[in-house]
Amino acid sequence: MCSLPVPREPLRRVAVTGGTHGNEMSGVYLARHWLQAPAELQRLSFSAVPVLANPAATAACRRYVDHDLNRAFTSSFLNSRPTPDDPYEVTRARELNQLLGPKASGRAFDFVLDLHNTTANMGTCLIAKSSHEVFAMHLCRHLQLQYPELSCQVFLCQRSGEESYNLDSVAKNGLALELGPQPQGVLRADIFSRMRTLVATVLDFIELFNQGTAFPAFEMEAYRPVGVMDFPRTDAGNLAGTVHPQLQDRDFQPLQPGAPIFQMFSGEDLLYDGESTVYPVFINEAAYYEKGIAFVQTEKFTFTVPAMPVLNPAPSPAS
Amino acid sequence: MWTDSQRKSDKKLLGEMTSCHIAEEPIKKVAIFGGTHGNELTGVFLVKHWLENGAEIQRTGLEVKPFITNPRAVKKCTRYIDCDLNRIFDLENLGKKMSEDLPYEVRRAQEIYHLFGPKDGEDSYDIIFDLHNTTSNMGCTLILEDSRNNFLIQMFHYIKTSLAPLPCYVYLIEHPSLKYATTRSIAKYPVGIEVGPQPQGVLRADILDQMRKMIKHALDFIHHFNEGKEFPPCAIEVYKIIEKVDYPRDENGEIAAVIHPNLQDQDWKPLHPGDPMFLTLDGKTMPLGGDCIVYPVFVNEAAYYEKKEAFAKTTKLMLNAKSIRCSVH
């Protein structure tokens, strides 16, 4: 697992993927719309390709058919020999790896933007691999500066020693937009419109980069995972309580030791017994019940992002 | 000699003639259904909790049975396996010959009918509460199927008064073609309880608390009624369904417009002709036509995309109930 260096050439091969989870509707409807009318994805120096990542799950309005597609991009899934019994999403991941990758090769797409929704109150969340992804960090900064009213939070998902498994990791650079709260299977106009505007601004940023714009160094604040907390469960593994009202909807806000985190069906409160303040995210995400996650604990940290080397401007528009 | 049912109706008629109230039989058996839709979690977990520890739903002299109606859908955390359980309690489906080829929910409906029905049967359940969630911003909602049911109008009045200032709305689905054959309709007194907004597959503590309170007040009402309390004539505001409105769709049947931001989350609020209703993917606003104010409900309910319902138009009206008192006292 290595982080690829900052791009030294204009980004030409860019994709925007929706419907990686078939019931996260902003991306589903945007991808479908762009497949009919791709004009708004075009810029002077490149055109972004729209992709409906999980067509079978989208048709059924489900997160996945056999296996979570956004966990299927590890080398063990991508490189093992295909068999007729392979889960639908493993086969699909290999197809997407052929289309947008191959992962970690020189032929991979320059940039993939993956669109997601969450039932958690995460507002506008930008998910990148790590603080070492200089291009992605400058992109996040650009989005934060363009839309201060959105309070875009940056979540760096990769845990050290762990291989990346998500769709946008097949490209040389990638980012996921995670917008919520929105129920699965629901298309909200406000969130749809926000997602569309953010995609346009991402493509504008890539165009600015391709045209030789300078991006100086800056300090960035982000959140990275330090653990997860499951729901309280009975011996049989069923829920014994749910997220406490004082924690519900408080994504990215500090959780202190001793604060209530769960409310049992029998009435009592369970308190957070960690030793330090954490910042919970993905609080009460529907899709995470089966993964044993009531919320993800993160720590907030600040780091310096170096200036991005300026490109020589792109000589001619992309064909 | 007179049959039992003839004696029963004579007593009732006498009660009506000698005083202004309806004399009702005491309530003996109540059921509380959860998991009719397997991904509407509040009812699922309340029922599962009460199956372990039913103390809070017990009332003296009353049998209260919590029950999971669609266990396979609950296990998969999906609305249904083959077909929507809450649409198939009609005579045709209930009468089909039992076979492995029948859809799972049709077989299940027949089992439920035998356990809890038939309506007006000797051992049948008098009242069924069916617990649901919606992704729409409907708050606490009670669903009424019959505008002339004095007992239920009185119950709903009691629940609304007890919950205040927390709003509780009554949705009347009595309509010649739009009414549907619900799971609870096998009881003499069917009560739909719908609380939102809550995403499918999510259990929110605040929504759980609201639904729990609704059930508590409902059971308290039944208990007071059985103890002989007289409930004087009352009136409640209800929202009666007029029409369902689908999303504008393109030539492939795909949704071409979204619920407009001005209508999103505005369940129960008046929508005037000319007010924004839908927003196309190209950014055009589509307004409400016609010349009547309507009150939209089930605005942007996830499960209704496939039923071709973006929202339902309702009209607001008052329903009156006569005084009621349990005939045993």
XYZ file of C-alpha atoms in Angstrom:
648
model
C 0.000 0.000 0.000
C 1.653 3.202 -1.167
C 0.245 6.670 -1.698
C 0.801 7.818 -5.239
C 2.712 11.078 -5.808
C 1.033 14.366 -6.658
C -0.055 14.482 -10.322
C 2.549 16.103 -12.594
C 0.334 16.022 -15.688
C -3.193 17.350 -16.216
C -5.911 14.976 -15.034
C -7.629 13.707 -18.171
C -9.369 10.520 -17.099
C -11.930 11.366 -14.451
C -15.023 9.407 -13.404
C -17.993 10.184 -11.147
C -19.653 7.067 -9.706
C -23.166 6.889 -8.251
C -25.190 3.950 -6.998
C -22.226 2.157 -5.419
C -24.899 1.440 -2.812
C -28.136 1.017 -4.738
C -30.384 2.687 -2.137
C -28.341 5.886 -1.704
C -30.469 7.926 -4.029
C -28.579 11.188 -4.697
C -25.811 9.353 -6.547
C -28.227 6.942 -8.246
C -30.297 9.737 -9.760
C -27.291 11.884 -10.645
C -25.553 8.988 -12.418
C -28.760 8.107 -14.302
C -29.260 11.739 -15.283
C -25.684 12.183 -16.512
C -25.792 8.942 -18.512
C -28.613 10.623 -20.506
C -27.204 14.161 -20.430
C -23.442 14.255 -19.740
C -22.900 17.906 -20.784
C -22.578 19.240 -17.237
C -19.638 16.884 -16.610
C -17.592 18.443 -19.412
C -14.787 20.913 -18.849
C -12.276 22.488 -21.251
C -9.417 20.115 -20.498
C -11.351 16.894 -19.754
C -14.779 15.286 -19.526
C -15.772 13.238 -16.511
C -17.359 9.849 -17.231
C -20.520 9.011 -15.259
C -20.771 5.420 -13.978
C -23.669 3.613 -12.317
C -21.500 1.442 -10.115
C -23.952 -1.221 -8.893
C -26.758 -1.611 -11.447
C -28.336 -4.733 -9.905
C -28.526 -3.237 -6.415
C -29.832 0.029 -7.889
C -32.581 -1.799 -9.791
C -33.646 -3.511 -6.538
C -33.175 -0.326 -4.474
C -30.912 -2.205 -2.054
C -27.459 -1.440 -0.674
C -26.048 -4.588 -2.334
C -27.128 -7.911 -3.807
C -24.562 -10.347 -2.339
C -21.737 -8.297 -0.822
C -21.041 -4.621 -0.073
C -19.469 -3.315 -3.314
C -17.618 -0.599 -1.411
C -15.676 -3.264 0.504
C -14.790 -5.353 -2.550
C -11.775 -3.507 -3.937
C -9.012 -5.321 -2.053
C -6.352 -7.174 -4.014
C -7.635 -10.485 -2.693
C -11.058 -9.910 -4.312
C -9.738 -8.172 -7.425
C -6.930 -10.578 -8.294
C -8.268 -13.995 -7.308
C -9.426 -16.288 -10.099
C -13.060 -15.744 -11.140
C -15.457 -18.620 -10.444
C -19.150 -19.035 -11.420
C -20.151 -18.809 -7.752
C -18.545 -15.432 -7.161
C -20.824 -12.897 -5.460
C -22.328 -10.371 -7.894
C -20.375 -7.480 -6.388
C -17.030 -9.294 -6.581
C -17.543 -9.789 -10.330
C -18.690 -6.171 -10.622
C -15.669 -4.918 -8.658
C -13.399 -6.705 -11.140
C -15.281 -5.064 -14.035
C -14.939 -1.633 -12.432
C -11.264 -2.350 -11.794
C -10.843 -3.034 -15.519
C -12.775 0.130 -16.396
C -11.297 2.571 -13.865
C -8.079 0.819 -12.777
C -6.315 -1.499 -12.576
C -5.744 -0.430 -8.998
C -2.164 0.711 -8.268
C -1.170 0.604 -11.931
C -0.062 3.391 -14.285
C -3.174 2.782 -16.440
C -5.649 3.651 -13.700
C -7.980 6.649 -13.986
C -6.527 9.903 -12.685
C -9.469 10.621 -10.379
C -12.690 8.940 -9.206
C -15.373 10.772 -7.235
C -17.790 8.373 -5.491
C -21.219 9.586 -4.335
C -22.849 8.367 -1.113
C -25.627 9.165 1.348
C -25.906 8.272 5.015
C -28.812 8.129 7.453
C -26.450 9.778 9.982
C -26.495 13.540 10.515
C -23.096 14.027 8.892
C -23.983 17.061 6.783
C -21.401 17.351 4.012
C -18.585 14.926 4.687
C -15.554 14.494 2.420
C -13.960 11.071 2.715
C -10.376 10.563 1.589
C -7.829 7.862 2.336
C -5.254 9.736 4.380
C -3.512 13.045 4.985
C -0.785 11.962 2.528
C -3.181 12.306 -0.424
C -1.995 15.848 -1.277
C -4.253 16.325 -4.302
C -7.335 15.167 -2.396
C -6.466 17.417 0.563
C -6.213 20.480 -1.687
C -9.528 19.517 -3.271
C -11.183 19.249 0.165
C -9.766 22.627 1.126
C -11.156 24.135 -2.066
C -14.655 22.758 -1.292
C -14.477 24.075 2.273
C -13.500 27.545 1.052
C -16.153 27.613 -1.696
C -18.955 26.580 0.691
C -18.186 27.832 4.211
C -21.911 27.574 5.086
C -21.783 23.791 4.567
C -19.057 23.198 7.196
C -17.552 20.382 5.128
C -15.826 17.924 7.464
C -12.936 15.796 6.277
C -12.867 12.138 7.341
C -9.710 10.171 6.598
C -10.837 6.580 6.564
C -7.744 4.481 6.129
C -6.415 2.802 9.238
C -2.675 2.177 9.273
C -1.628 -1.275 8.112
C -5.004 -1.806 6.479
C -5.428 -2.190 2.725
C -7.928 0.149 1.021
C -11.178 -1.573 0.009
C -13.396 1.165 -1.379
C -14.286 2.001 -4.977
C -12.394 5.264 -5.348
C -9.162 3.527 -4.302
C -8.875 1.983 -7.799
C -7.876 5.356 -9.249
C -4.651 7.299 -8.748
C -6.566 9.876 -6.732
C -10.050 9.693 -5.291
C -12.609 11.186 -2.970
C -16.031 10.174 -1.687
C -18.834 12.632 -0.940
C -20.997 11.437 1.948
C -24.138 13.546 2.393
C -26.776 13.063 5.079
C -29.069 12.635 6.765
C -31.175 10.968 4.089
C -33.153 7.746 4.527
C -32.288 4.857 2.220
C -34.599 4.826 -0.787
C -35.506 8.514 -0.432
C -34.467 11.283 -2.816
C -34.447 14.677 -1.068
C -34.264 17.750 -3.315
C -31.990 19.699 -0.968
C -29.385 16.947 -0.665
C -29.586 16.092 -4.390
C -28.983 19.716 -5.320
C -26.091 20.037 -2.869
C -24.456 16.871 -4.225
C -24.792 18.136 -7.791
C -23.230 21.500 -6.921
C -20.354 19.816 -5.090
C -19.629 17.535 -8.052
C -19.510 20.592 -10.347
C -17.061 22.295 -7.982
C -14.844 19.191 -7.825
C -14.648 19.193 -11.617
C -13.975 22.963 -11.574
C -11.073 22.329 -9.182
C -9.595 19.698 -11.485
C -9.910 22.184 -14.359
C -8.172 24.884 -12.289
C -5.375 22.429 -11.528
C -5.091 21.420 -15.179
C -4.845 25.103 -16.180
C -1.784 25.592 -13.969
C -3.327 27.233 -10.889
C -1.071 27.419 -7.834
C -2.269 25.873 -4.575
C -0.140 26.948 -1.600
C 0.503 24.977 1.577
C -2.069 25.185 4.381
C -3.103 23.667 7.718
C -5.959 21.153 7.593
C -8.165 19.796 10.362
C -9.567 16.308 9.847
C -11.004 13.296 11.676
C -9.573 9.786 11.617
C -11.058 6.606 13.118
C -9.762 5.239 16.420
C -12.420 2.601 17.021
C -16.055 1.628 16.665
C -18.832 1.059 19.212
C -21.538 -1.534 18.693
C -25.087 -1.329 20.015
C -25.790 -2.971 23.378
C -27.042 -6.454 22.551
C -28.779 -9.371 24.263
C -27.080 -12.766 24.543
C -28.901 -13.743 21.380
C -27.287 -10.815 19.561
C -30.453 -8.691 19.249
C -30.496 -4.999 20.078
C -30.996 -4.278 23.780
C -31.148 -0.520 23.327
C -30.394 2.226 20.857
C -28.387 5.430 20.446
C -29.144 7.812 23.313
C -31.143 10.969 22.437
C -28.200 13.069 23.613
C -25.864 11.406 21.107
C -28.330 10.992 18.205
C -27.631 13.493 15.376
C -24.467 14.825 17.077
C -21.956 13.609 14.463
C -18.567 15.402 14.656
C -19.362 16.838 18.091
C -17.123 15.971 21.056
C -18.187 12.994 23.206
C -16.726 13.141 26.713
C -16.127 10.171 29.012
C -19.216 9.719 31.222
C -21.685 11.094 28.657
C -24.695 8.896 27.770
C -24.364 6.949 24.506
C -27.119 4.321 24.603
C -30.621 4.089 26.044
C -31.745 0.574 26.937
C -35.305 -0.562 26.172
C -35.715 -1.092 29.899
C -34.983 2.601 30.460
C -31.459 2.943 31.807
C -28.640 4.886 30.161
C -25.266 3.436 29.163
C -22.403 5.905 29.494
C -19.273 6.305 27.397
C -16.439 4.729 29.405
C -13.481 5.641 27.174
C -10.579 7.622 28.582
C -10.517 10.569 26.215
C -12.788 12.771 24.169
C -13.741 11.290 20.814
C -15.727 12.627 17.861
C -18.396 10.114 16.829
C -19.439 9.868 13.178
C -21.819 7.572 11.302
C -24.059 7.725 14.381
C -26.996 5.358 13.775
C -26.248 4.597 10.124
C -28.811 2.013 8.973
C -26.319 0.003 6.918
C -23.931 -0.386 9.834
C -26.271 -2.306 12.153
C -25.266 -5.538 10.417
C -21.586 -4.532 10.631
C -21.926 -4.189 14.425
C -21.339 -0.421 14.383
C -23.576 2.048 16.255
C -21.026 4.794 15.662
C -17.392 5.253 14.598
C -15.110 6.939 17.145
C -12.682 9.430 15.623
C -9.981 11.762 16.837
C -9.578 15.279 15.489
C -6.104 16.274 14.342
C -4.359 19.000 12.382
C -1.596 18.614 9.822
C 0.241 20.618 7.188
C -0.524 20.003 3.534
C 2.396 20.982 1.299
C 1.898 23.220 -1.721
C 0.897 21.431 -4.902
C 3.489 21.721 -7.696
C 2.109 23.959 -10.427
C 1.462 22.295 -13.773
C 2.376 23.784 -17.078
C -1.059 24.787 -18.442
C -2.830 22.157 -20.617
C -1.889 22.909 -24.248
C -5.258 22.130 -25.882
C -8.785 21.116 -24.917
C -9.426 17.397 -24.442
C -10.838 15.674 -27.534
C -85.809 -18.195 21.797
C -83.621 -15.277 20.940
C -80.046 -16.051 19.948
C -77.066 -14.545 21.812
C -76.408 -12.014 19.084
C -80.053 -10.945 19.005
C -79.983 -10.416 22.783
C -76.733 -8.423 22.405
C -78.178 -6.084 19.781
C -81.446 -5.629 21.774
C -79.421 -4.548 24.811
C -77.446 -2.120 22.669
C -80.609 -0.636 21.118
C -82.164 -0.248 24.568
C -79.018 1.537 25.733
C -79.237 3.895 22.775
C -82.907 4.627 23.415
C -82.750 5.190 27.151
C -79.702 7.527 27.143
C -77.591 9.446 24.675
C -74.622 7.133 24.807
C -73.623 4.001 22.998
C -73.317 1.044 25.342
C -70.350 -1.033 24.332
C -69.167 -4.444 25.374
C -66.031 -4.438 27.524
C -62.756 -4.943 25.693
C -61.280 -8.338 26.475
C -58.444 -9.004 24.033
C -55.978 -6.551 22.557
C -53.095 -7.321 20.189
C -50.082 -5.155 19.422
C -48.469 -5.964 16.090
C -44.879 -5.048 15.219
C -42.813 -5.907 12.158
C -45.676 -5.861 9.656
C -42.994 -4.132 7.615
C -39.716 -5.709 8.640
C -37.574 -2.570 8.311
C -39.832 -0.303 10.400
C -37.886 -0.902 13.558
C -39.739 0.868 16.374
C -42.615 -1.622 16.363
C -40.221 -4.548 15.941
C -38.197 -3.649 19.011
C -41.092 -2.566 21.191
C -42.851 -5.890 20.532
C -39.639 -7.887 21.068
C -39.060 -6.038 24.345
C -42.649 -6.635 25.493
C -42.381 -10.340 24.614
C -39.476 -10.491 27.109
C -40.995 -8.146 29.672
C -44.651 -7.287 29.184
C -45.227 -5.438 32.476
C -45.726 -2.009 30.930
C -48.483 -3.197 28.569
C -50.521 -5.129 31.167
C -53.799 -3.709 32.460
C -56.102 -5.439 34.952
C -58.713 -7.601 33.308
C -57.303 -7.131 29.825
C -55.314 -9.581 27.715
C -52.660 -7.721 25.731
C -50.663 -9.796 23.275
C -47.595 -8.412 21.514
C -46.872 -10.174 18.210
C -44.383 -10.022 15.334
C -46.449 -10.354 12.168
C -43.735 -10.734 9.512
C -40.787 -12.511 11.140
C -39.008 -13.387 7.884
C -39.044 -9.763 6.742
C -37.878 -8.690 10.216
C -34.960 -11.122 10.049
C -33.891 -9.705 6.670
C -34.643 -6.128 7.743
C -36.712 -5.625 4.617
C -40.264 -4.326 4.104
C -41.551 -7.670 2.802
C -40.376 -10.951 1.279
C -42.844 -11.499 -1.617
C -45.605 -8.899 -1.208
C -46.718 -6.163 1.191
C -48.365 -7.861 4.203
C -50.360 -4.716 4.954
C -52.275 -4.811 1.674
C -53.572 -8.377 1.468
C -56.097 -9.001 4.231
C -58.966 -9.035 1.766
C -61.396 -11.939 1.384
C -59.827 -13.171 -1.842
C -56.335 -13.545 -0.390
C -57.572 -14.883 2.934
C -59.693 -17.439 1.098
C -56.994 -18.847 -1.197
C -56.213 -22.523 -0.790
C -53.115 -22.878 1.390
C -50.099 -24.075 -0.600
C -46.331 -23.686 -0.660
C -46.710 -21.811 -3.952
C -48.578 -18.950 -2.347
C -46.481 -15.850 -1.627
C -45.030 -15.969 1.901
C -47.090 -13.004 3.084
C -50.366 -14.522 1.843
C -49.664 -17.688 3.848
C -48.720 -15.550 6.819
C -51.900 -13.465 6.462
C -54.004 -16.614 6.710
C -52.123 -17.701 9.853
C -52.625 -14.289 11.432
C -56.316 -14.306 10.508
C -56.794 -17.655 12.240
C -54.928 -16.499 15.347
C -56.549 -13.099 15.806
C -59.736 -13.002 13.717
C -62.312 -13.326 12.359
C -64.022 -9.981 12.994
C -66.845 -10.363 15.596
C -65.837 -13.946 16.280
C -66.212 -15.338 19.821
C -62.471 -15.613 20.563
C -61.325 -12.868 18.251
C -59.240 -9.925 19.292
C -61.273 -6.781 19.889
C -58.557 -4.242 19.155
C -55.372 -4.550 17.100
C -52.704 -1.852 17.231
C -50.362 -2.115 14.247
C -47.055 -0.276 14.749
C -45.390 1.447 11.784
C -42.733 3.989 10.940
C -42.507 6.327 7.990
C -39.635 8.273 6.415
C -42.127 11.173 6.096
C -42.212 13.981 8.672
C -45.611 12.919 10.026
C -44.873 12.974 13.760
C -47.304 10.874 15.819
C -50.145 9.648 13.601
C -53.206 7.507 14.313
C -54.857 5.836 11.332
C -58.639 5.427 11.305
C -60.486 3.217 8.822
C -64.138 4.015 9.692
C -65.492 7.526 10.285
C -68.490 6.214 12.262
C -66.536 4.229 14.847
C -67.485 6.067 18.068
C -65.266 3.949 20.272
C -62.118 4.635 18.242
C -62.874 8.331 17.823
C -63.161 8.523 21.607
C -59.890 6.599 22.005
C -58.109 8.873 19.556
C -59.477 11.948 21.327
C -58.110 10.581 24.614
C -54.685 9.831 23.107
C -54.413 13.255 21.466
C -55.392 15.040 24.676
C -52.951 12.967 26.743
C -50.043 13.559 24.356
C -50.574 17.338 24.105
C -48.617 19.546 23.585
C -46.944 16.880 21.421
C -49.064 16.942 18.247
C -50.880 13.757 17.233
C -52.637 13.655 13.876
C -55.490 11.430 12.724
C -55.418 10.117 9.155
C -58.728 8.741 7.872
C -58.240 6.243 5.055
C -61.938 5.585 4.487
C -62.380 5.877 0.719
C -64.194 3.655 -1.784
C -61.136 2.854 -3.900
C -58.098 4.049 -1.920
C -58.771 2.122 1.307
C -56.520 -0.934 1.623
C -56.880 -4.289 3.363
C -54.651 -3.835 6.404
C -53.367 -6.493 8.794
C -55.280 -4.851 11.640
C -58.576 -4.801 9.715
C -59.380 -8.323 10.920
C -60.283 -6.829 14.325
C -63.470 -4.985 15.239
C -61.357 -1.968 16.251
C -58.296 -1.588 13.987
C -55.792 1.106 14.995
C -52.828 2.092 12.840
C -49.981 3.790 14.704
C -47.463 5.536 12.468
C -44.516 7.572 13.784
C -41.919 9.403 11.697
C -39.620 10.570 10.383
C -37.353 7.572 10.783
C -35.226 5.970 8.070
C -35.894 2.313 7.274
C -33.511 0.106 9.212
C -32.828 2.762 11.888
C -34.088 2.782 15.491
C -34.273 6.295 16.979
C -34.737 6.730 20.732
C -37.002 9.782 20.382
C -39.371 8.009 17.984
C -39.411 4.937 20.240
C -40.409 7.124 23.175
C -43.262 8.713 21.218
C -44.694 5.400 20.048
C -44.390 3.965 23.539
C -46.410 6.891 24.928
C -49.107 6.456 22.293
C -49.554 2.811 23.287
C -49.565 3.673 26.988
C -52.368 6.206 26.569
C -54.325 3.826 24.338
C -54.150 1.060 26.936
C -55.054 3.492 29.720
C -58.141 4.530 27.729
C -59.231 0.906 27.335
C -58.701 0.304 31.039
C -60.741 3.385 32.040
C -63.461 2.320 29.614
C -63.597 -1.213 31.033
C -63.799 0.240 34.543
C -67.028 1.951 33.576
C -65.884 5.504 32.906
C -68.248 7.447 30.679
C -66.657 9.399 27.900
C -68.828 12.412 26.945
C -69.474 13.357 23.308
C -66.327 14.676 21.624
C -65.000 15.865 18.305
C -61.604 15.405 16.685
C -59.961 16.959 13.686
C -59.075 14.349 11.064
C -57.385 14.406 7.669
C -59.297 12.358 5.131
C -57.579 10.974 2.051
C -58.788 12.414 -1.259
C -56.217 11.315 -3.788
C -52.701 9.927 -4.220
C -50.211 11.860 -6.351
C -47.410 10.118 -8.221
C -44.030 11.566 -9.145
C -43.788 13.005 -12.644
C -42.053 10.293 -14.676
C -40.235 10.151 -18.000
C -41.018 7.868 -20.954
C -39.065 5.025 -19.284
C -41.111 5.320 -16.103
C -38.201 6.816 -14.146
C -38.832 9.650 -11.720
C -38.319 12.987 -13.503
C -38.964 15.317 -10.582
C -38.379 15.350 -6.811
C -40.641 16.587 -4.004
C -39.982 20.342 -3.999
C -37.869 21.625 -1.063
C -40.855 23.797 0.019
C -43.075 20.712 0.333
C -40.447 18.347 1.781
C -41.098 17.706 5.522
C -44.325 19.769 5.437
C -46.779 16.923 6.119
C -50.142 18.117 7.537
C -49.490 21.742 6.480
C -51.835 23.415 3.987
C -50.732 23.342 0.346
C -52.423 25.981 -1.809
C -52.982 25.902 -5.577
C -49.895 27.513 -7.107
C -47.575 26.391 -4.271
C -44.470 24.449 -5.372
C -45.052 20.703 -5.434
C -42.265 19.077 -7.512
C -38.853 20.178 -8.788
C -37.667 18.634 -12.054
C -34.112 17.380 -12.426
C -33.659 20.338 -14.802
C -34.610 22.787 -12.065
C -38.201 23.643 -13.057
C -40.842 24.069 -10.338
C -44.180 22.273 -10.824
C -46.962 23.846 -8.751
C -50.127 22.343 -7.264
C -53.044 22.729 -9.671
C -56.760 22.788 -9.007
C -58.625 25.202 -6.768
C -58.624 23.525 -3.353
C -56.293 23.732 -0.391
C -55.035 20.239 0.435
C -53.088 18.799 3.369
C -50.306 16.484 2.110
C -49.304 13.373 4.065
C -46.789 10.606 3.452
C -44.627 13.191 1.670
C -41.604 11.342 0.251
C -42.152 7.984 1.948
C -39.408 5.618 0.741
C -41.698 2.600 0.442
C -44.206 4.423 -1.725
C -41.900 5.080 -4.691
C -42.796 1.637 -6.032
C -46.477 2.210 -5.229
C -46.313 5.375 -7.328
C -47.211 7.710 -4.477
C -45.149 10.881 -3.881
C -47.705 12.092 -1.341
C -51.411 11.796 -0.518
C -53.791 14.762 -0.645
C -56.141 15.028 2.314
C -58.916 17.343 3.386
C -59.384 18.462 6.967
C -62.695 17.787 8.720
C -64.192 17.268 12.157
C -65.531 13.887 13.239
C -67.954 13.616 16.110
C -68.350 10.752 18.545
C -71.334 10.055 20.756
C -70.811 9.467 24.441
C -69.706 5.897 25.199
C -69.789 3.754 28.313
C -69.025 0.130 28.931
C -72.295 -1.828 29.153
C -71.164 -4.130 32.009
C -71.495 -1.388 34.616
